[in-house]
Coordinates of C-alpha atoms and ligand atoms in Angstrom, one line a residue:
M1 CA -135.9 -137.9 144.2
P2 CA -137.4 -137.5 140.8
K3 CA -136.5 -134.2 139.0
P4 CA -139.5 -131.8 138.8
A5 CA -140.9 -131.9 135.3
S6 CA -141.4 -128.1 135.2
R7 CA -140.2 -124.9 136.8
Y8 CA -141.7 -121.5 137.3
V9 CA -139.8 -118.6 135.7
C10 CA -140.5 -114.9 136.0
Q11 CA -140.7 -113.5 132.5
S12 CA -139.7 -110.1 133.6
C13 CA -136.5 -110.8 135.6
G14 CA -135.8 -114.5 134.9
A15 CA -135.9 -115.6 138.5
V16 CA -136.9 -119.2 139.1
A17 CA -139.5 -120.0 141.7
P18 CA -140.3 -123.4 143.1
R19 CA -144.0 -123.0 142.6
W20 CA -146.4 -120.6 140.8
A21 CA -147.2 -117.3 142.5
G22 CA -149.0 -114.2 141.5
Q23 CA -146.1 -112.0 142.3
C24 CA -142.4 -112.6 141.6
A25 CA -140.5 -112.5 144.9
A26 CA -137.4 -111.3 143.1
C27 CA -138.6 -108.3 141.1
G28 CA -142.0 -107.7 142.5
A29 CA -143.8 -107.9 139.1
W30 CA -147.3 -109.3 139.0
N31 CA -148.5 -112.1 136.8
T32 CA -145.2 -112.7 135.2
I33 CA -144.5 -116.2 136.5
V34 CA -144.9 -118.9 133.8
E35 CA -144.5 -122.6 134.0
E36 CA -141.7 -123.9 131.8
P37 CA -140.4 -127.4 131.2
A38 CA -137.4 -127.9 133.4
D39 CA -134.4 -128.1 131.1
S40 CA -132.5 -131.4 131.0
R41 CA -128.9 -130.2 130.7
P42 CA -126.4 -132.6 132.1
G43 CA -124.9 -131.5 135.4
P44 CA -121.4 -130.0 135.3
A45 CA -119.7 -133.1 136.8
G46 CA -119.8 -136.2 134.6
K47 CA -118.0 -139.3 135.6
G48 CA -114.5 -138.9 137.0
G49 CA -115.0 -135.5 138.7
P50 CA -115.3 -132.0 137.4
A51 CA -111.8 -131.8 135.9
A52 CA -112.0 -135.0 133.9
G53 CA -111.7 -134.4 130.1
G54 CA -111.0 -130.7 130.6
R55 CA -107.9 -128.9 129.3
P56 CA -106.2 -126.1 131.3
V57 CA -106.7 -122.7 129.7
A58 CA -104.0 -120.1 129.4
V59 CA -103.7 -117.8 132.3
V60 CA -102.1 -114.5 131.5
G61 CA -101.3 -111.1 133.1
L62 CA -103.3 -107.8 132.8
R63 CA -100.7 -106.1 130.6
G64 CA -100.8 -107.2 127.0
E65 CA -100.7 -106.3 123.3
T66 CA -104.4 -105.7 123.1
A67 CA -105.1 -102.6 121.0
A68 CA -108.3 -100.6 121.6
P69 CA -111.0 -102.5 119.6
P70 CA -111.5 -100.8 116.2
R71 CA -115.1 -99.6 116.1
A72 CA -117.5 -99.3 113.3
A73 CA -119.2 -95.9 113.5
T74 CA -122.7 -95.9 112.3
G75 CA -122.6 -92.3 111.3
I76 CA -125.6 -91.6 113.5
A77 CA -123.7 -89.5 116.0
E78 CA -126.3 -89.8 118.8
L79 CA -126.2 -93.6 118.5
D80 CA -122.4 -93.7 118.3
R81 CA -122.1 -91.6 121.4
V82 CA -124.2 -93.9 123.4
L83 CA -122.3 -96.9 122.1
G84 CA -119.1 -95.3 123.2
G85 CA -117.9 -94.4 119.7
G86 CA -119.4 -97.0 117.4
L87 CA -120.1 -100.7 117.2
V88 CA -117.3 -103.0 118.6
P89 CA -116.6 -106.1 116.4
A90 CA -117.6 -109.4 118.0
S91 CA -119.9 -107.8 120.6
A92 CA -123.5 -108.0 121.4
V93 CA -125.8 -105.0 122.0
L94 CA -129.3 -105.2 123.4
V95 CA -131.7 -102.4 122.4
G96 CA -134.8 -102.5 124.6
G97 CA -137.9 -100.3 124.5
D98 CA -141.6 -100.2 124.5
P99 CA -143.4 -101.6 121.4
G100 CA -143.9 -98.8 118.9
I101 CA -141.3 -96.5 120.3
G102 CA -139.1 -96.6 117.2
K103 CA -136.5 -99.4 117.7
S104 CA -137.0 -100.9 114.3
T105 CA -136.8 -97.4 112.7
L106 CA -133.6 -96.5 114.5
L107 CA -131.9 -99.8 113.7
L108 CA -133.0 -99.8 110.1
Q109 CA -131.5 -96.3 109.7
A110 CA -128.3 -97.3 111.4
A111 CA -128.0 -100.5 109.4
A112 CA -128.6 -98.5 106.2
A113 CA -126.0 -95.9 107.1
L114 CA -123.4 -98.6 107.7
A115 CA -124.3 -100.4 104.5
R116 CA -123.9 -97.2 102.6
A117 CA -120.5 -96.8 104.1
G118 CA -119.5 -100.0 102.4
R119 CA -119.9 -102.4 105.3
R120 CA -121.8 -105.7 105.0
V121 CA -124.9 -105.5 107.1
L122 CA -127.7 -108.0 107.7
Y123 CA -131.1 -107.0 109.0
I124 CA -133.1 -110.0 110.0
S125 CA -136.7 -109.3 110.9
G126 CA -138.8 -111.8 112.8
E127 CA -141.7 -109.4 113.2
E128 CA -142.2 -107.9 109.8
A129 CA -142.3 -109.4 106.4
V130 CA -139.7 -108.3 103.8
E131 CA -142.3 -106.2 102.0
Q132 CA -143.1 -104.3 105.2
V133 CA -139.5 -103.5 105.9
R134 CA -139.0 -102.5 102.2
L135 CA -142.0 -100.1 102.5
R136 CA -140.5 -98.5 105.6
A137 CA -137.1 -98.2 103.9
A138 CA -138.7 -96.5 101.0
R139 CA -140.6 -94.1 103.2
L140 CA -137.3 -93.3 105.0
G141 CA -135.5 -92.8 101.8
L142 CA -133.2 -95.8 102.5
A143 CA -134.2 -98.1 99.7
D144 CA -130.9 -97.7 97.9
A145 CA -128.8 -98.8 100.9
P146 CA -127.1 -102.2 100.0
L147 CA -128.0 -104.1 103.1
G148 CA -129.0 -107.7 103.3
L149 CA -132.6 -108.1 104.4
A150 CA -134.3 -111.3 105.5
A151 CA -137.4 -112.3 107.3
A152 CA -136.9 -115.4 109.6
T153 CA -137.7 -116.6 113.0
S154 CA -136.1 -120.1 113.2
L155 CA -132.8 -119.8 115.0
R156 CA -131.3 -122.6 113.0
D157 CA -132.0 -120.8 109.7
I158 CA -130.6 -117.5 111.1
A159 CA -127.5 -119.2 112.5
A160 CA -126.9 -120.9 109.1
T161 CA -127.3 -117.6 107.3
L162 CA -124.9 -115.8 109.7
E163 CA -122.4 -118.7 109.4
A164 CA -122.4 -118.3 105.6
E165 CA -121.7 -114.5 105.9
G166 CA -118.0 -114.3 106.3
D167 CA -117.5 -110.6 106.3
A168 CA -120.5 -109.1 108.0
T169 CA -119.9 -106.1 110.2
L170 CA -123.3 -106.0 111.8
A171 CA -126.3 -108.3 112.2
V172 CA -129.5 -106.8 113.5
I173 CA -132.1 -109.2 115.0
D174 CA -135.5 -107.6 115.3
S175 CA -136.7 -108.9 117.7
I176 CA -135.2 -111.6 119.9
Q177 CA -138.6 -112.5 121.3
T178 CA -139.8 -113.8 117.9
L179 CA -137.0 -116.4 117.5
W180 CA -137.4 -120.0 118.4
L181 CA -135.1 -123.0 118.7
D182 CA -136.9 -126.3 117.9
S183 CA -134.9 -128.3 120.5
L184 CA -136.8 -126.5 123.3
D185 CA -140.3 -127.3 124.2
S186 CA -141.3 -123.8 125.4
A187 CA -143.0 -121.3 123.2
P188 CA -141.1 -118.4 121.4
G189 CA -140.8 -115.4 123.7
T190 CA -140.4 -117.4 126.9
V191 CA -137.3 -116.9 129.1
A192 CA -135.9 -120.3 128.0
Q193 CA -136.3 -119.6 124.3
V194 CA -135.1 -116.0 124.5
R195 CA -132.0 -116.9 126.5
A196 CA -131.2 -120.0 124.3
C197 CA -131.5 -118.0 121.1
A198 CA -129.6 -115.0 122.4
S199 CA -126.8 -117.1 123.7
E200 CA -126.4 -119.0 120.4
L201 CA -126.4 -115.7 118.4
I202 CA -123.9 -114.1 120.8
R203 CA -121.6 -117.2 120.5
L204 CA -121.8 -116.7 116.7
A205 CA -121.0 -113.0 117.0
K206 CA -118.0 -113.8 119.1
T207 CA -116.6 -116.5 116.8
R208 CA -117.4 -114.8 113.5
G209 CA -116.4 -111.3 114.6
F210 CA -119.5 -109.3 113.7
A211 CA -121.4 -106.9 115.9
L212 CA -124.8 -108.2 116.9
I213 CA -127.7 -106.0 117.8
L214 CA -130.7 -107.7 119.5
V215 CA -134.0 -105.8 119.7
G216 CA -136.0 -106.6 122.8
H217 CA -139.5 -105.3 123.5
V218 CA -140.2 -104.2 127.1
T219 CA -143.3 -106.1 128.1
K220 CA -146.0 -105.3 130.6
E221 CA -147.6 -108.7 130.6
G222 CA -145.9 -111.9 131.6
A223 CA -146.5 -113.9 128.5
I224 CA -143.3 -112.6 126.8
A225 CA -139.8 -112.4 128.4
G226 CA -138.6 -108.9 128.8
P227 CA -135.1 -107.7 127.7
R228 CA -134.0 -107.7 131.3
V229 CA -133.5 -111.5 131.2
L230 CA -130.7 -110.8 128.6
E231 CA -128.9 -107.9 130.2
H232 CA -126.2 -110.1 131.8
M233 CA -125.4 -111.9 128.6
V234 CA -124.7 -108.9 126.3
D235 CA -121.9 -106.4 126.2
A236 CA -124.0 -103.3 126.1
V237 CA -127.6 -102.5 127.0
L238 CA -129.4 -99.5 125.5
Y239 CA -133.0 -98.5 126.2
F240 CA -135.0 -96.5 123.8
E241 CA -137.4 -94.3 125.8
G242 CA -139.9 -91.6 125.2
D243 CA -143.5 -90.7 125.5
R244 CA -145.7 -91.7 122.6
G245 CA -147.4 -88.3 123.1
H246 CA -144.1 -86.5 122.4
A247 CA -141.9 -86.6 119.3
F248 CA -138.6 -86.9 121.0
R249 CA -136.9 -90.2 122.0
I250 CA -134.0 -90.8 124.2
L251 CA -131.5 -93.6 123.8
R252 CA -130.0 -94.4 127.2
G253 CA -127.0 -96.6 127.9
V254 CA -127.5 -98.7 131.0
K255 CA -124.6 -101.1 130.6
N256 CA -121.6 -100.9 128.3
R257 CA -118.5 -103.0 128.6
F258 CA -116.7 -100.8 126.1
G259 CA -117.7 -97.3 127.2
A260 CA -119.5 -95.0 129.6
T261 CA -123.0 -96.0 130.6
D262 CA -124.6 -92.7 131.4
E263 CA -124.7 -91.3 127.9
I264 CA -127.9 -90.4 126.2
G265 CA -128.7 -89.9 122.6
V266 CA -131.6 -87.6 121.7
F267 CA -133.8 -88.1 118.6
E268 CA -137.0 -86.7 117.2
M269 CA -139.5 -89.0 115.5
T270 CA -140.7 -87.4 112.3
G271 CA -142.5 -88.5 109.2
Q272 CA -139.1 -89.2 107.7
G273 CA -137.9 -91.3 110.6
L274 CA -135.7 -90.4 113.5
I275 CA -133.7 -87.3 113.3
E276 CA -130.8 -86.6 115.5
V277 CA -131.2 -83.7 118.0
A278 CA -127.8 -82.2 118.5
N279 CA -129.0 -79.5 120.8
P280 CA -131.6 -81.1 123.2
S281 CA -131.7 -78.1 125.5
A282 CA -133.2 -76.0 122.7
L283 CA -135.8 -78.7 122.1
F284 CA -136.8 -79.0 125.7
L285 CA -137.1 -75.3 126.2
A286 CA -138.7 -74.6 122.9
E287 CA -142.2 -74.1 124.3
R288 CA -141.3 -72.3 127.5
R289 CA -143.2 -69.2 128.2
G290 CA -141.2 -66.7 130.3
N291 CA -142.6 -64.9 133.2
V292 CA -145.1 -67.4 134.5
S293 CA -145.0 -68.5 138.1
G294 CA -144.2 -72.1 139.0
S295 CA -141.5 -72.5 136.3
A296 CA -137.8 -72.9 136.8
V297 CA -135.1 -74.0 134.3
F298 CA -132.9 -76.8 135.5
A299 CA -129.4 -77.0 134.2
G300 CA -129.0 -80.8 134.2
V301 CA -126.4 -83.2 132.9
E302 CA -127.1 -86.5 131.2
G303 CA -123.9 -88.5 130.8
T304 CA -121.3 -86.0 129.6
R305 CA -123.9 -83.8 128.1
P306 CA -125.6 -80.8 129.7
V307 CA -129.3 -80.6 129.1
L308 CA -131.5 -77.7 130.2
V309 CA -135.1 -78.5 131.0
E310 CA -138.0 -76.6 132.4
I311 CA -139.5 -77.8 135.7
Q312 CA -143.1 -76.8 136.2
A313 CA -145.0 -76.7 139.5
L314 CA -148.6 -76.0 140.3
V315 CA -149.8 -75.5 143.8
A316 CA -153.4 -75.2 144.8
K317 CA -155.3 -75.1 148.0
A318 CA -156.6 -78.6 148.7
E319 CA -160.4 -78.7 148.9
G320 CA -160.9 -81.1 151.8
G321 CA -159.4 -84.6 152.1
P322 CA -155.7 -85.3 151.9
P323 CA -153.7 -83.1 149.6
R324 CA -152.8 -84.6 146.2
R325 CA -149.3 -85.0 144.9
A326 CA -148.7 -85.8 141.3
V327 CA -145.3 -86.0 139.7
I328 CA -144.3 -86.6 136.1
G329 CA -140.7 -87.0 135.1
W330 CA -139.2 -86.9 138.6
D331 CA -139.1 -89.0 141.8
S332 CA -142.2 -88.6 144.0
G333 CA -140.3 -89.6 147.1
R334 CA -137.8 -86.8 146.4
L335 CA -140.7 -84.3 146.1
A336 CA -142.1 -85.4 149.5
L337 CA -138.6 -84.8 151.0
L338 CA -138.4 -81.4 149.4
L339 CA -141.8 -80.4 150.7
A340 CA -140.8 -81.5 154.2
V341 CA -137.6 -79.4 154.0
L342 CA -139.5 -76.4 152.7
E343 CA -141.9 -76.8 155.6
A344 CA -139.5 -77.6 158.4
R345 CA -136.6 -75.4 157.4
C346 CA -138.1 -72.5 155.5
G347 CA -141.5 -72.2 157.2
L348 CA -143.4 -72.8 153.9
G349 CA -146.5 -74.8 154.7
L350 CA -147.6 -76.8 151.8
H351 CA -149.4 -79.5 153.7
Q352 CA -152.8 -78.1 152.8
H353 CA -152.0 -77.7 149.2
D354 CA -152.3 -80.0 146.2
V355 CA -148.9 -80.1 144.5
Y356 CA -148.3 -81.0 140.9
L357 CA -144.9 -81.3 139.4
N358 CA -143.9 -81.8 135.7
V359 CA -140.7 -82.0 133.8
A360 CA -141.7 -80.3 130.6
G361 CA -141.2 -82.1 127.3
G362 CA -141.5 -85.6 128.9
L363 CA -137.9 -86.0 129.9
R364 CA -137.3 -88.1 133.0
V365 CA -134.9 -86.4 135.4
A366 CA -133.0 -88.6 137.9
E367 CA -130.3 -86.3 139.2
P368 CA -130.5 -85.0 142.8
A369 CA -129.1 -81.8 141.3
A370 CA -132.6 -80.9 140.2
D371 CA -133.6 -80.3 143.8
L372 CA -132.9 -76.6 143.7
A373 CA -134.8 -76.1 140.4
V374 CA -137.8 -78.0 141.8
A375 CA -137.7 -76.0 145.0
A376 CA -137.6 -72.8 143.0
A377 CA -140.6 -73.9 140.9
L378 CA -142.5 -74.8 144.0
V379 CA -141.7 -71.6 145.9
S380 CA -142.5 -69.6 142.7
A381 CA -145.8 -71.3 142.3
L382 CA -146.8 -70.8 146.0
A383 CA -145.7 -67.1 145.9
D384 CA -147.3 -66.6 142.5
Q385 CA -144.0 -64.9 141.6
P386 CA -142.1 -65.9 138.4
T387 CA -138.5 -66.9 138.8
D388 CA -136.0 -64.8 136.8
A389 CA -136.6 -65.9 133.2
G390 CA -132.9 -65.6 132.5
M391 CA -131.8 -67.8 135.4
V392 CA -131.0 -71.5 135.6
F393 CA -130.9 -73.5 138.8
F394 CA -129.0 -76.5 140.0
G395 CA -128.0 -77.9 143.4
E396 CA -128.8 -80.7 145.7
I397 CA -130.8 -80.0 148.9
G398 CA -130.0 -81.7 152.1
L399 CA -132.4 -82.4 155.0
S400 CA -131.4 -79.4 156.9
G401 CA -132.1 -77.2 153.9
E402 CA -128.5 -76.7 153.0
V403 CA -127.7 -76.5 149.3
R404 CA -124.9 -78.8 148.2
M405 CA -122.5 -78.7 145.3
V406 CA -123.1 -81.1 142.4
A407 CA -120.8 -82.5 139.7
Q408 CA -120.0 -80.7 136.4
A409 CA -121.0 -77.2 137.5
E410 CA -119.0 -75.7 134.7
A411 CA -120.5 -77.7 132.0
R412 CA -124.0 -76.7 133.2
L413 CA -123.0 -73.0 133.3
K414 CA -121.5 -73.2 129.8
E415 CA -124.7 -74.7 128.4
A416 CA -126.8 -72.0 130.1
A417 CA -124.6 -69.3 128.6
K418 CA -124.8 -71.0 125.2
L419 CA -128.6 -70.8 125.3
G420 CA -128.6 -67.1 126.3
F421 CA -129.2 -67.4 130.1
T422 CA -127.7 -64.6 132.1
A423 CA -127.8 -65.9 135.6
A424 CA -127.4 -69.1 137.6
C425 CA -128.6 -70.0 141.1
L426 CA -126.2 -72.6 142.4
P427 CA -124.7 -73.9 145.6
K428 CA -122.2 -71.8 147.6
R429 CA -118.8 -73.4 147.1
V430 CA -116.7 -71.5 144.7
A431 CA -114.0 -74.0 144.3
T432 CA -114.5 -77.2 142.4
R433 CA -111.6 -79.6 143.1
G434 CA -109.4 -76.7 144.4
R435 CA -109.9 -74.5 141.3
P436 CA -112.2 -71.5 141.4
L437 CA -115.4 -72.0 139.5
A438 CA -115.0 -70.4 136.1
A439 CA -118.3 -68.6 135.2
P440 CA -118.8 -68.1 131.5
E441 CA -119.0 -64.5 130.4
G442 CA -122.4 -62.9 130.8
V443 CA -123.7 -65.3 133.4
A444 CA -124.1 -63.8 136.9
L445 CA -123.7 -66.4 139.7
W446 CA -126.0 -66.3 142.6
E447 CA -124.6 -68.7 145.2
I448 CA -126.8 -69.8 148.0
G449 CA -125.9 -71.9 151.1
H450 CA -129.5 -72.5 152.3
L451 CA -132.8 -73.0 150.7
A452 CA -134.2 -70.2 152.8
D453 CA -132.1 -67.7 150.8
L454 CA -134.1 -68.7 147.7
V455 CA -137.4 -68.4 149.5
A456 CA -136.4 -65.0 150.9
R457 CA -135.4 -63.6 147.5
L458 CA -138.6 -64.7 145.8
A459 CA -140.7 -63.4 148.6
A460 CA -138.8 -60.0 148.5
H461 CA -139.5 -59.7 144.8
R462 CA -143.1 -60.3 145.4
Q463 CA -143.3 -57.9 148.3
G464 CA -141.9 -55.3 145.9
R465 CA -145.1 -55.8 143.9
R466 CA -147.6 -56.3 146.7
A467 CA -147.8 -58.0 150.1
S468 CA -147.7 -61.8 149.9
P469 CA -150.6 -63.3 151.9
R470 CA -149.4 -66.9 151.2
L471 CA -145.7 -66.7 151.5
A472 CA -144.1 -65.9 154.8
P473 CA -140.5 -67.1 155.2
G474 CA -139.9 -67.6 158.8
A475 CA -138.0 -70.5 160.3
G476 CA -135.2 -70.6 157.7
S477 CA -131.7 -69.7 158.6
G478 CA -129.9 -67.7 156.1
Ligands
LIG501 P1 -141.1 -98.8 115.1 O1 -139.7 -98.5 114.7 O2 -141.8 -99.8 114.3 O3 -141.2 -99.2 116.7 P2 -140.7 -100.5 117.4 O4 -139.8 -101.3 116.5 O5 -140.0 -100.0 118.6 O6 -141.9 -101.3 117.8 O7 -141.8 -97.4 115.1 C1 -143.2 -97.4 115.1 C2 -143.7 -96.0 115.3 O8 -142.9 -95.0 114.7 C3 -145.1 -96.0 114.6 O9 -146.0 -95.7 115.5 C4 -144.9 -94.9 113.6 C5 -143.7 -94.1 113.9 N1 -143.0 -93.7 112.7 C6 -142.9 -92.4 112.4 O10 -143.5 -91.5 113.1 N2 -142.2 -92.0 111.3 C7 -141.5 -92.8 110.6 O11 -140.8 -92.4 109.6 C8 -141.6 -94.2 110.9 C9 -140.9 -95.3 110.1 C10 -142.3 -94.6 112.0
LIG502 MG1 -140.2 -103.1 115.6

């Protein structure tokens, strides 16, 4: 049978389909399947069977003399934390993110910091001309940093340059989607080109011992391969996220062969580039107005780091038609679940109300521990009764309305105390791993076992002021 002359590759996830389709069957993305020439690599087995011509490799035990890899700290603490303590020699890191989010800015700052610390650093830009990078460096006050700058897109030229650099600590490639290898027929930015160029660069990094950072734009259209097609090839994957409408940016580790993956680094984009935010809670709570209904502070944890954020809810009587639900920064399925629990277990009917939920500041919260804070914001909005302005909330809510313990309760409480909060609403379970929960001084604990307790308390507060026509806790068990 003749080999097919071309194949169809999803530019988002890299899956290969036998024929063109509008939607990728593997990742569900639309319009991402592109025809590529089938590659003509020889099969694994030449003549004489698969073992012919091979040499056995050394097979060793797990215990050995391998010391922890010495890392090169960039000096940008938020970046080093996400990397697991700095850049590991002979490793490859992928930094993904939307165009314009600040990847080039961050990496230029990191490269300059390392260069200033006396390391050899190469910054190879495939997107911007040398002049453009110089202008940016001048604007960031980095022009004096002794880094090596080049503008190139041909992989052969870049590989030759890297081969010639004996002692480089770091090479930044901005971005991998602009590189091309002339031995491939496909255009720059396709899955085939991106993978071929990345694998060649990674091989160089492993043999020459420098740390490699590849920049990859997250793409909405299918014409350019997204960074996801490289995730399996690199040692660490970091995504740079943020809302263009907000100044702060979050660097999130999603894969790390040399460290924890759930760390975040928080930055603020300013006129002078990215500034580290050492205290993100203060940033996220900066614009909070106390004493408004529909607001609750969630004591969250991102990685090893406690982060306090404000959850805002707005509840309004639906004017005919199905009620609207809009969620920003949280999972809408989780909201539907919470609304059902509030209705079935606490007797709070929200099925005739439009419900809007927002995580203030633009942060995206993924923890189930946010359930209790979201519920508090919803109940507070419905009752038109502010939650206690000095109180933080955390806890997971189960389908029967029970409030469940979550990890790192003490870290959450400590952060709340640090920011001047005086009370915490949390799940009833005083012992964490057999130890009694240590509450920081000045923080009163209000432990609840069931969501109805929270509803009853907010309703009681309100009834102290005037009778609540809308909120009538009923079915809940205490
Ligand atoms: P950039 O690093 O070029 O983004 P990426 O490489 O991810 O595409 O950042 C571009 C944006 O950052 C641009 O819209 C302007 C903004 N910016 C600042 O606000 N301050 C600065 O000092 C710099 C250099 C950029
Ligand atoms: Mg860029």
